[in-house]
Amino acid sequence: MKAAVKVRPEPGGTELLEVDTPIPGPNDALIRMDATSICGTDMHIYNWDLWARQHIKTPRIYGHEFSGTIVEAGKNVDYLQEGDSVSGECHVYCGHCHQCKMGNAHICENMTAFGVDTDGIFCEYQALPAQNLWVNDPKIPVEYLSLQDPLGNAVNTVFSAGDITGKNVVVLGCGPIGLLSITVAKAAGAAQVIAVGHSNKYRMDLARKVGADIVFGKEDDVIKEVKSLTDGIGADAVFEITGNPNAVIEGIHMARAGGTLALLGIFNEPVTLNLTDDIVFKCMDIKGIYGRKIWDTWITTNGLLKSKKLNLDPIITHKYKFNDILKGMETMASGNSGKIVLTF
Amino acid sequence: MKAAVKVRPEPGGTELLEVDTPIPGPNDALIRMDATSICGTDMHIYNWDLWARQHIKTPRIYGHEFSGTIVEAGKNVDYLQEGDSVSGECHVYCGHCHQCKMGNAHICENMTAFGVDTDGIFCEYQALPAQNLWVNDPKIPVEYLSLQDPLGNAVNTVFSAGDITGKNVVVLGCGPIGLLSITVAKAAGAAQVIAVGHSNKYRMDLARKVGADIVFGKEDDVIKEVKSLTDGIGADAVFEITGNPNAVIEGIHMARAGGTLALLGIFNEPVTLNLTDDIVFKCMDIKGIYGRKIWDTWITTNGLLKSKKLNLDPIITHKYKFNDILKGMETMASGNSGKIVLTF
Amino acid sequence: MKAAVKVRPEPGGTELLEVDTPIPGPNDALIRMDATSICGTDMHIYNWDLWARQHIKTPRIYGHEFSGTIVEAGKNVDYLQEGDSVSGECHVYCGHCHQCKMGNAHICENMTAFGVDTDGIFCEYQALPAQNLWVNDPKIPVEYLSLQDPLGNAVNTVFSAGDITGKNVVVLGCGPIGLLSITVAKAAGAAQVIAVGHSNKYRMDLARKVGADIVFGKEDDVIKEVKSLTDGIGADAVFEITGNPNAVIEGIHMARAGGTLALLGIFNEPVTLNLTDDIVFKCMDIKGIYGRKIWDTWITTNGLLKSKKLNLDPIITHKYKFNDILKGMETMASGNSGKIVLTF
Amino acid sequence: MKAAVKVRPEPGGTELLEVDTPIPGPNDALIRMDATSICGTDMHIYNWDLWARQHIKTPRIYGHEFSGTIVEAGKNVDYLQEGDSVSGECHVYCGHCHQCKMGNAHICENMTAFGVDTDGIFCEYQALPAQNLWVNDPKIPVEYLSLQDPLGNAVNTVFSAGDITGKNVVVLGCGPIGLLSITVAKAAGAAQVIAVGHSNKYRMDLARKVGADIVFGKEDDVIKEVKSLTDGIGADAVFEITGNPNAVIEGIHMARAGGTLALLGIFNEPVTLNLTDDIVFKCMDIKGIYGRKIWDTWITTNGLLKSKKLNLDPIITHKYKFNDILKGMETMASGNSGKIVLTF
């Protein structure tokens, strides 16, 4: 089978090779890929940045966002059938540690991730643990189904603030997860979804197409604008998806007292906060977000797909054939894209 | 001023009279009505049924759903100004009983309701307690603003099941509150909104126009259909807005194990339940719903109005001038209406 | 090994036999029993009532409440070791159905229960699915550890009403689960724990020893008393653990408006309710309770055991050697017992 | 009447003077003080630190923690009677701003505080807004009743982490609020309450007397110890009540992934955090806490007082007559005290 393999520990370093088709273990299922999308994590691996150097051993097939079709279920797996459409949660959890027993499998103490610690799905077939598979509704297009992992990040972030129906929310960042968060918040009936980009006009324009009620950029006094749009009160919830330290502080200042700031962005440096005024006296709730709740987030994500309220088409800016994956990587690296989906 | 007064303790018994304009007390505001809508409670009073005979003393100005404009604020009321657009919560709460202190002012131990226990707003001006007023966003049409009371019933019912974004829900009943519940659930991003009417084709057709994904009637095997639409699992939440004993039992059978049945409908007879199979073993959550949470429900309702996701136009089937209020009553009594709004 | 086997489909019908020691499968663990306690379910089987006749196939080893020590872990079970003290959740869940994926493994769509559908633990050794085992803190006495299943029922019931710290609660029923609920509510800092027995003086006396603030019996006007003890407001939560239809209605009348009635008791007949006054207008929340949340309830139960705030000693009224299990059954049948623990 | 008045804008600057007894307005009640306790805020005023210089205008009667008896209810106040025992919420809320309407009166946009912005209760009589009064259970000693304000701070902090029954919690700081938090967490059935002092042996000893399961000091490797006491997992919730920047970071490191850090302490300097590892990837929930929820916190606090599970006697280390208030201030300033209660 064909696979995109990180063969050399260097920027790029990826080749489309012919490799052996995996053989599923007794608790696995062998999946033929139908569609895959490129994640920011894949870009870290492609670009071979510090994180990738610390976490990835070459050779490694990467990629973890997909929808596919089961071609063979392992012998202990009687609840999945050949022909089932499935997607997968990339965080492989143990099921028996304290966090798993608490319902926090997404922060399992014994976690591994396929596409990072083990081979991923930038390839025609992959054998994955059956417990990590989600059976799809085959009526939903495979392009959408392949987005459930990043869409789940957005769902997990947006609903970390509780029920946001009728609430004023701000999305900081108009990258792929920011765009997905905008459509999730709109679909859930937020009173207003205010998006904040910085200077990438392409993505800010996408934010408008996706449905943000208003989009601000670096030239705007966003704190003042948000206050003005909320009768001076501030936003109920702010979703930080940039990793910019200033965005954290500004995000708090945009929020109302007693509001929520959810942090999904990754920061390359420490952030200095005025805890007294900005968190204690303001009764702020600051929440770190990671991955997707297993399977809570997937259930909500699928319900939203079923509702047909998500506006995903403007977010999928590029569709390529899997053979053109390197072109996809370069497009993603340009910053002028939303999600890039590869079909097989 | 003109007022619709229940003058005689009998069916109908309502006259449009010239009466004195009320004088606001120090904690009141005097409001000039802009729009009012007719509630089921008003129909009880009009029809002079058992409930009305037990609760209403004539002469009484009735009506409690409205939007209006402040013409004079009482002397202790410095936070409302002449010209403010307001609507009002009809349940006048004491603010100091245990339920009020718990945040349950809607079930205040010392409650009175205007339009029932005291004079209501089927009239040109009314003086109401300032604490019970909600300042409206003047950009929203007065017809919509006058619906906040029944819309709030729907919001309170729908969100009693928690966050229903991405969930499968059933609305039992296609009367005005049922129709409002359908649009609320759609606006909040429910996976599917399944409506169940009985035999009133007019209202079932309205349910479709409002946005129900599917509408069932008395000829359908609704339990089977709901199971089929939910992969055999059952609905996450069922909203009972008919007062029909059978609907309660069928509602439980449509719900999934661990689901919610919210009861807003009023039953004229006792209901016999198989608690063991239908509630205990099924881990059902049965919730009684009354009025609106003060002010939680109003905040969510306003956020939904702001989101522009509510489809209210098909629900407002008739608009009359206030002078034609008796025509409105008769139209409502026919069953062939949604909400009826009267403007001044 | 020795096992208590229901050998004949008739009342009693239980013999202590020598049978083969089970052989654990690859996902099981073989456990040597240290202590077991007798459940109401075991009494149904012993007495061979309607439920037992419908659900039990003889011969069957019954019993499901235990603590034991692992003597052999199946070959796929690397996270349990010989010598680990364990107890077990008797509801064997599939892990992949919708309810399991929602976190509702206790109402798994493919559930079986050991001690009912498969052989249980009234025997010296049993092989059980490793996924259903809970690793115990060996510092806690085995008698207490064997009670985690019924204690978990009590925990699940009591906390179904949310955080009951500082709340007024009523426990209807002074049988073993009622007694356990009393000590759980006291340990959680309930403002008052009011217990209601009927006419079993032995158990009402146990309720006092366990720590109920006050215990009422059939001669008391309990609704009036509860109102009086709560400044006329009613109890925040009522836990129904009798299965008596009248207790449901009285339980609602003891509760405050907006309160919770949790139903764990099993009713042999339908119950007729005034939904309008008692649920709708009263904003009651009626919750069916089954089993234990897996593993949420176990985590809280263990935390309570660790807190040393539970008063379990008065509840364990009888300790026998396993060989005397039939004596235990007879004692339990007399009604003059709390929990009966058998040690090996 | 006698009153402790901050007469001069300087450290100390407090005199016990004879002043006019206040006259209650129509919405007030005049209260004769029975007991008052000294708050950290009072020490700021006494010591005349930066905060006091910015917020206090002399002359000012300070003090806000009290229990008293109503001697006269204002003419609009029909629900309070002469002779009622009351305590008071010092944050005077407007009742009509957005935060008040959300149920967040403790962060009212138009807040004033008696004892800070207006005259407080270090005096024999005070007229306070009736809406801010809580009617006490006269069976509870006045010394305990006067502590409801700081006890409420502890309740609000501890329960910000959700229901902590059966959970492992850490209290950072053994000052008065830390001590109150320890007894609140114990009363609510926490699995373990781990207290962390620094070097004040007097207060660490109080922490033990109050009921902390273990108390650590500056010589201990607290992060390691907490991990060890929680099977390597970390604490479910950490309550920061010191205002020490290091405590925030250590608090996060003591917590488990997905845990809560509640911040009540006030920081005199900015705090630098590694958001990526310590909040985002760890899924931490950081919550700022201010005052008491009105009236949720008071209800829980009263329920706990009623439960008799709070161990307040060791926390009230000193009782003086009101005339000795300056001695109380000096004792508090020494650091060798818990709460100091003054009676009249």
PDB file of N, CA and C in Angstrom, chain C residues 216-256:
ATOM      1  N   PHE C 216     -38.668   8.686  61.981  1.00  0.00           N
ATOM      2  CA  PHE C 216     -40.126   8.622  62.126  1.00  0.00           C
ATOM      3  C   PHE C 216     -40.658   7.250  61.747  1.00  0.00           C
ATOM      4  N   GLY C 217     -41.817   6.922  62.294  1.00  0.00           N
ATOM      5  CA  GLY C 217     -42.449   5.641  61.990  1.00  0.00           C
ATOM      6  C   GLY C 217     -43.894   5.818  61.567  1.00  0.00           C
ATOM      7  N   LYS C 218     -44.624   4.715  61.481  1.00  0.00           N
ATOM      8  CA  LYS C 218     -45.955   4.780  60.876  1.00  0.00           C
ATOM      9  C   LYS C 218     -46.952   5.588  61.695  1.00  0.00           C
ATOM     10  N   GLU C 219     -46.657   5.787  62.970  1.00  0.00           N
ATOM     11  CA  GLU C 219     -47.586   6.549  63.810  1.00  0.00           C
ATOM     12  C   GLU C 219     -47.393   8.060  63.650  1.00  0.00           C
ATOM     13  N   ASP C 220     -46.361   8.478  62.927  1.00  0.00           N
ATOM     14  CA  ASP C 220     -46.058   9.912  62.822  1.00  0.00           C
ATOM     15  C   ASP C 220     -46.680  10.537  61.571  1.00  0.00           C
ATOM     16  N   ASP C 221     -47.019  11.808  61.685  1.00  0.00           N
ATOM     17  CA  ASP C 221     -47.461  12.584  60.525  1.00  0.00           C
ATOM     18  C   ASP C 221     -46.197  13.144  59.877  1.00  0.00           C
ATOM     19  N   VAL C 222     -45.586  12.312  59.051  1.00  0.00           N
ATOM     20  CA  VAL C 222     -44.222  12.612  58.609  1.00  0.00           C
ATOM     21  C   VAL C 222     -44.160  13.865  57.743  1.00  0.00           C
ATOM     22  N   ILE C 223     -45.163  14.070  56.896  1.00  0.00           N
ATOM     23  CA  ILE C 223     -45.146  15.266  56.040  1.00  0.00           C
ATOM     24  C   ILE C 223     -45.115  16.515  56.908  1.00  0.00           C
ATOM     25  N   LYS C 224     -45.987  16.536  57.904  1.00  0.00           N
ATOM     26  CA  LYS C 224     -46.037  17.684  58.807  1.00  0.00           C
ATOM     27  C   LYS C 224     -44.716  17.840  59.562  1.00  0.00           C
ATOM     28  N   GLU C 225     -44.161  16.734  60.010  1.00  0.00           N
ATOM     29  CA  GLU C 225     -42.912  16.797  60.774  1.00  0.00           C
ATOM     30  C   GLU C 225     -41.765  17.330  59.915  1.00  0.00           C
ATOM     31  N   VAL C 226     -41.692  16.842  58.682  1.00  0.00           N
ATOM     32  CA  VAL C 226     -40.605  17.293  57.806  1.00  0.00           C
ATOM     33  C   VAL C 226     -40.752  18.782  57.522  1.00  0.00           C
ATOM     34  N   LYS C 227     -41.980  19.211  57.266  1.00  0.00           N
ATOM     35  CA  LYS C 227     -42.208  20.640  57.048  1.00  0.00           C
ATOM     36  C   LYS C 227     -41.759  21.437  58.277  1.00  0.00           C
ATOM     37  N   SER C 228     -42.116  20.928  59.432  1.00  0.00           N
ATOM     38  CA  SER C 228     -41.783  21.636  60.653  1.00  0.00           C
ATOM     39  C   SER C 228     -40.266  21.713  60.865  1.00  0.00           C
ATOM     40  N   LEU C 229     -39.579  20.641  60.512  1.00  0.00           N
ATOM     41  CA  LEU C 229     -38.115  20.612  60.688  1.00  0.00           C
ATOM     42  C   LEU C 229     -37.388  21.460  59.645  1.00  0.00           C
ATOM     43  N   THR C 230     -38.124  21.928  58.637  1.00  0.00           N
ATOM     44  CA  THR C 230     -37.489  22.694  57.555  1.00  0.00           C
ATOM     45  C   THR C 230     -38.150  24.062  57.401  1.00  0.00           C
ATOM     46  N   ASP C 231     -38.591  24.638  58.521  1.00  0.00           N
ATOM     47  CA  ASP C 231     -39.184  25.982  58.515  1.00  0.00           C
ATOM     48  C   ASP C 231     -40.324  26.095  57.516  1.00  0.00           C
ATOM     49  N   GLY C 232     -41.049  25.009  57.328  1.00  0.00           N
ATOM     50  CA  GLY C 232     -42.221  25.045  56.458  1.00  0.00           C
ATOM     51  C   GLY C 232     -41.926  24.864  54.982  1.00  0.00           C
ATOM     52  N   ILE C 233     -40.667  24.704  54.645  1.00  0.00           N
ATOM     53  CA  ILE C 233     -40.272  24.697  53.230  1.00  0.00           C
ATOM     54  C   ILE C 233     -40.350  23.308  52.603  1.00  0.00           C
ATOM     55  N   GLY C 234     -39.994  22.289  53.360  1.00  0.00           N
ATOM     56  CA  GLY C 234     -39.905  20.934  52.816  1.00  0.00           C
ATOM     57  C   GLY C 234     -38.465  20.563  52.580  1.00  0.00           C
ATOM     58  N   ALA C 235     -38.239  19.271  52.376  1.00  0.00           N
ATOM     59  CA  ALA C 235     -36.876  18.753  52.223  1.00  0.00           C
ATOM     60  C   ALA C 235     -36.341  19.057  50.828  1.00  0.00           C
ATOM     61  N   ASP C 236     -35.043  19.298  50.747  1.00  0.00           N
ATOM     62  CA  ASP C 236     -34.411  19.522  49.444  1.00  0.00           C
ATOM     63  C   ASP C 236     -34.420  18.246  48.613  1.00  0.00           C
ATOM     64  N   ALA C 237     -34.246  17.109  49.268  1.00  0.00           N
ATOM     65  CA  ALA C 237     -34.202  15.847  48.534  1.00  0.00           C
ATOM     66  C   ALA C 237     -34.793  14.737  49.376  1.00  0.00           C
ATOM     67  N   VAL C 238     -35.511  13.858  48.709  1.00  0.00           N
ATOM     68  CA  VAL C 238     -36.117  12.695  49.354  1.00  0.00           C
ATOM     69  C   VAL C 238     -35.664  11.462  48.575  1.00  0.00           C
ATOM     70  N   PHE C 239     -35.205  10.448  49.313  1.00  0.00           N
ATOM     71  CA  PHE C 239     -34.709   9.227  48.688  1.00  0.00           C
ATOM     72  C   PHE C 239     -35.676   8.099  49.006  1.00  0.00           C
ATOM     73  N   GLU C 240     -36.330   7.560  47.976  1.00  0.00           N
ATOM     74  CA  GLU C 240     -37.370   6.544  48.153  1.00  0.00           C
ATOM     75  C   GLU C 240     -36.728   5.165  47.996  1.00  0.00           C
ATOM     76  N   ILE C 241     -36.648   4.419  49.092  1.00  0.00           N
ATOM     77  CA  ILE C 241     -35.969   3.130  49.066  1.00  0.00           C
ATOM     78  C   ILE C 241     -36.863   2.073  49.696  1.00  0.00           C
ATOM     79  N   THR C 242     -38.180   2.189  49.429  1.00  0.00           N
ATOM     80  CA  THR C 242     -39.092   1.194  49.994  1.00  0.00           C
ATOM     81  C   THR C 242     -39.869   0.421  48.932  1.00  0.00           C
ATOM     82  N   GLY C 243     -40.180   1.059  47.810  1.00  0.00           N
ATOM     83  CA  GLY C 243     -41.042   0.428  46.819  1.00  0.00           C
ATOM     84  C   GLY C 243     -42.514   0.524  47.163  1.00  0.00           C
ATOM     85  N   ASN C 244     -42.836   1.351  48.133  1.00  0.00           N
ATOM     86  CA  ASN C 244     -44.232   1.531  48.534  1.00  0.00           C
ATOM     87  C   ASN C 244     -44.841   2.717  47.782  1.00  0.00           C
ATOM     88  N   PRO C 245     -45.929   2.471  47.009  1.00  0.00           N
ATOM     89  CA  PRO C 245     -46.537   3.571  46.242  1.00  0.00           C
ATOM     90  C   PRO C 245     -46.868   4.796  47.082  1.00  0.00           C
ATOM     91  N   ASN C 246     -47.388   4.579  48.295  1.00  0.00           N
ATOM     92  CA  ASN C 246     -47.708   5.748  49.131  1.00  0.00           C
ATOM     93  C   ASN C 246     -46.476   6.573  49.450  1.00  0.00           C
ATOM     94  N   ALA C 247     -45.352   5.896  49.572  1.00  0.00           N
ATOM     95  CA  ALA C 247     -44.122   6.610  49.927  1.00  0.00           C
ATOM     96  C   ALA C 247     -43.734   7.593  48.833  1.00  0.00           C
ATOM     97  N   VAL C 248     -44.056   7.270  47.582  1.00  0.00           N
ATOM     98  CA  VAL C 248     -43.737   8.178  46.482  1.00  0.00           C
ATOM     99  C   VAL C 248     -44.520   9.477  46.644  1.00  0.00           C
ATOM    100  N   ILE C 249     -45.806   9.324  46.887  1.00  0.00           N
ATOM    101  CA  ILE C 249     -46.667  10.511  46.983  1.00  0.00           C
ATOM    102  C   ILE C 249     -46.325  11.315  48.236  1.00  0.00           C
ATOM    103  N   GLU C 250     -46.153  10.606  49.348  1.00  0.00           N
ATOM    104  CA  GLU C 250     -45.758  11.308  50.570  1.00  0.00           C
ATOM    105  C   GLU C 250     -44.382  11.946  50.406  1.00  0.00           C
ATOM    106  N   GLY C 251     -43.514  11.246  49.715  1.00  0.00           N
ATOM    107  CA  GLY C 251     -42.167  11.789  49.476  1.00  0.00           C
ATOM    108  C   GLY C 251     -42.233  13.112  48.735  1.00  0.00           C
ATOM    109  N   ILE C 252     -43.095  13.192  47.740  1.00  0.00           N
ATOM    110  CA  ILE C 252     -43.250  14.460  47.010  1.00  0.00           C
ATOM    111  C   ILE C 252     -43.799  15.535  47.952  1.00  0.00           C
ATOM    112  N   HIS C 253     -44.740  15.146  48.792  1.00  0.00           N
ATOM    113  CA  HIS C 253     -45.343  16.136  49.687  1.00  0.00           C
ATOM    114  C   HIS C 253     -44.384  16.595  50.781  1.00  0.00           C
ATOM    115  N   MET C 254     -43.390  15.789  51.099  1.00  0.00           N
ATOM    116  CA  MET C 254     -42.366  16.198  52.074  1.00  0.00           C
ATOM    117  C   MET C 254     -41.323  17.116  51.466  1.00  0.00           C
ATOM    118  N   ALA C 255     -41.202  17.035  50.136  1.00  0.00           N
ATOM    119  CA  ALA C 255     -40.134  17.782  49.468  1.00  0.00           C
ATOM    120  C   ALA C 255     -40.536  19.229  49.270  1.00  0.00           C
ATOM    121  N   ARG C 256     -39.579  20.105  49.168  1.00  0.00           N
ATOM    122  CA  ARG C 256     -39.883  21.500  48.831  1.00  0.00           C
ATOM    123  C   ARG C 256     -40.151  21.611  47.337  1.00  0.00           C
TER     124      ARG C 256
END
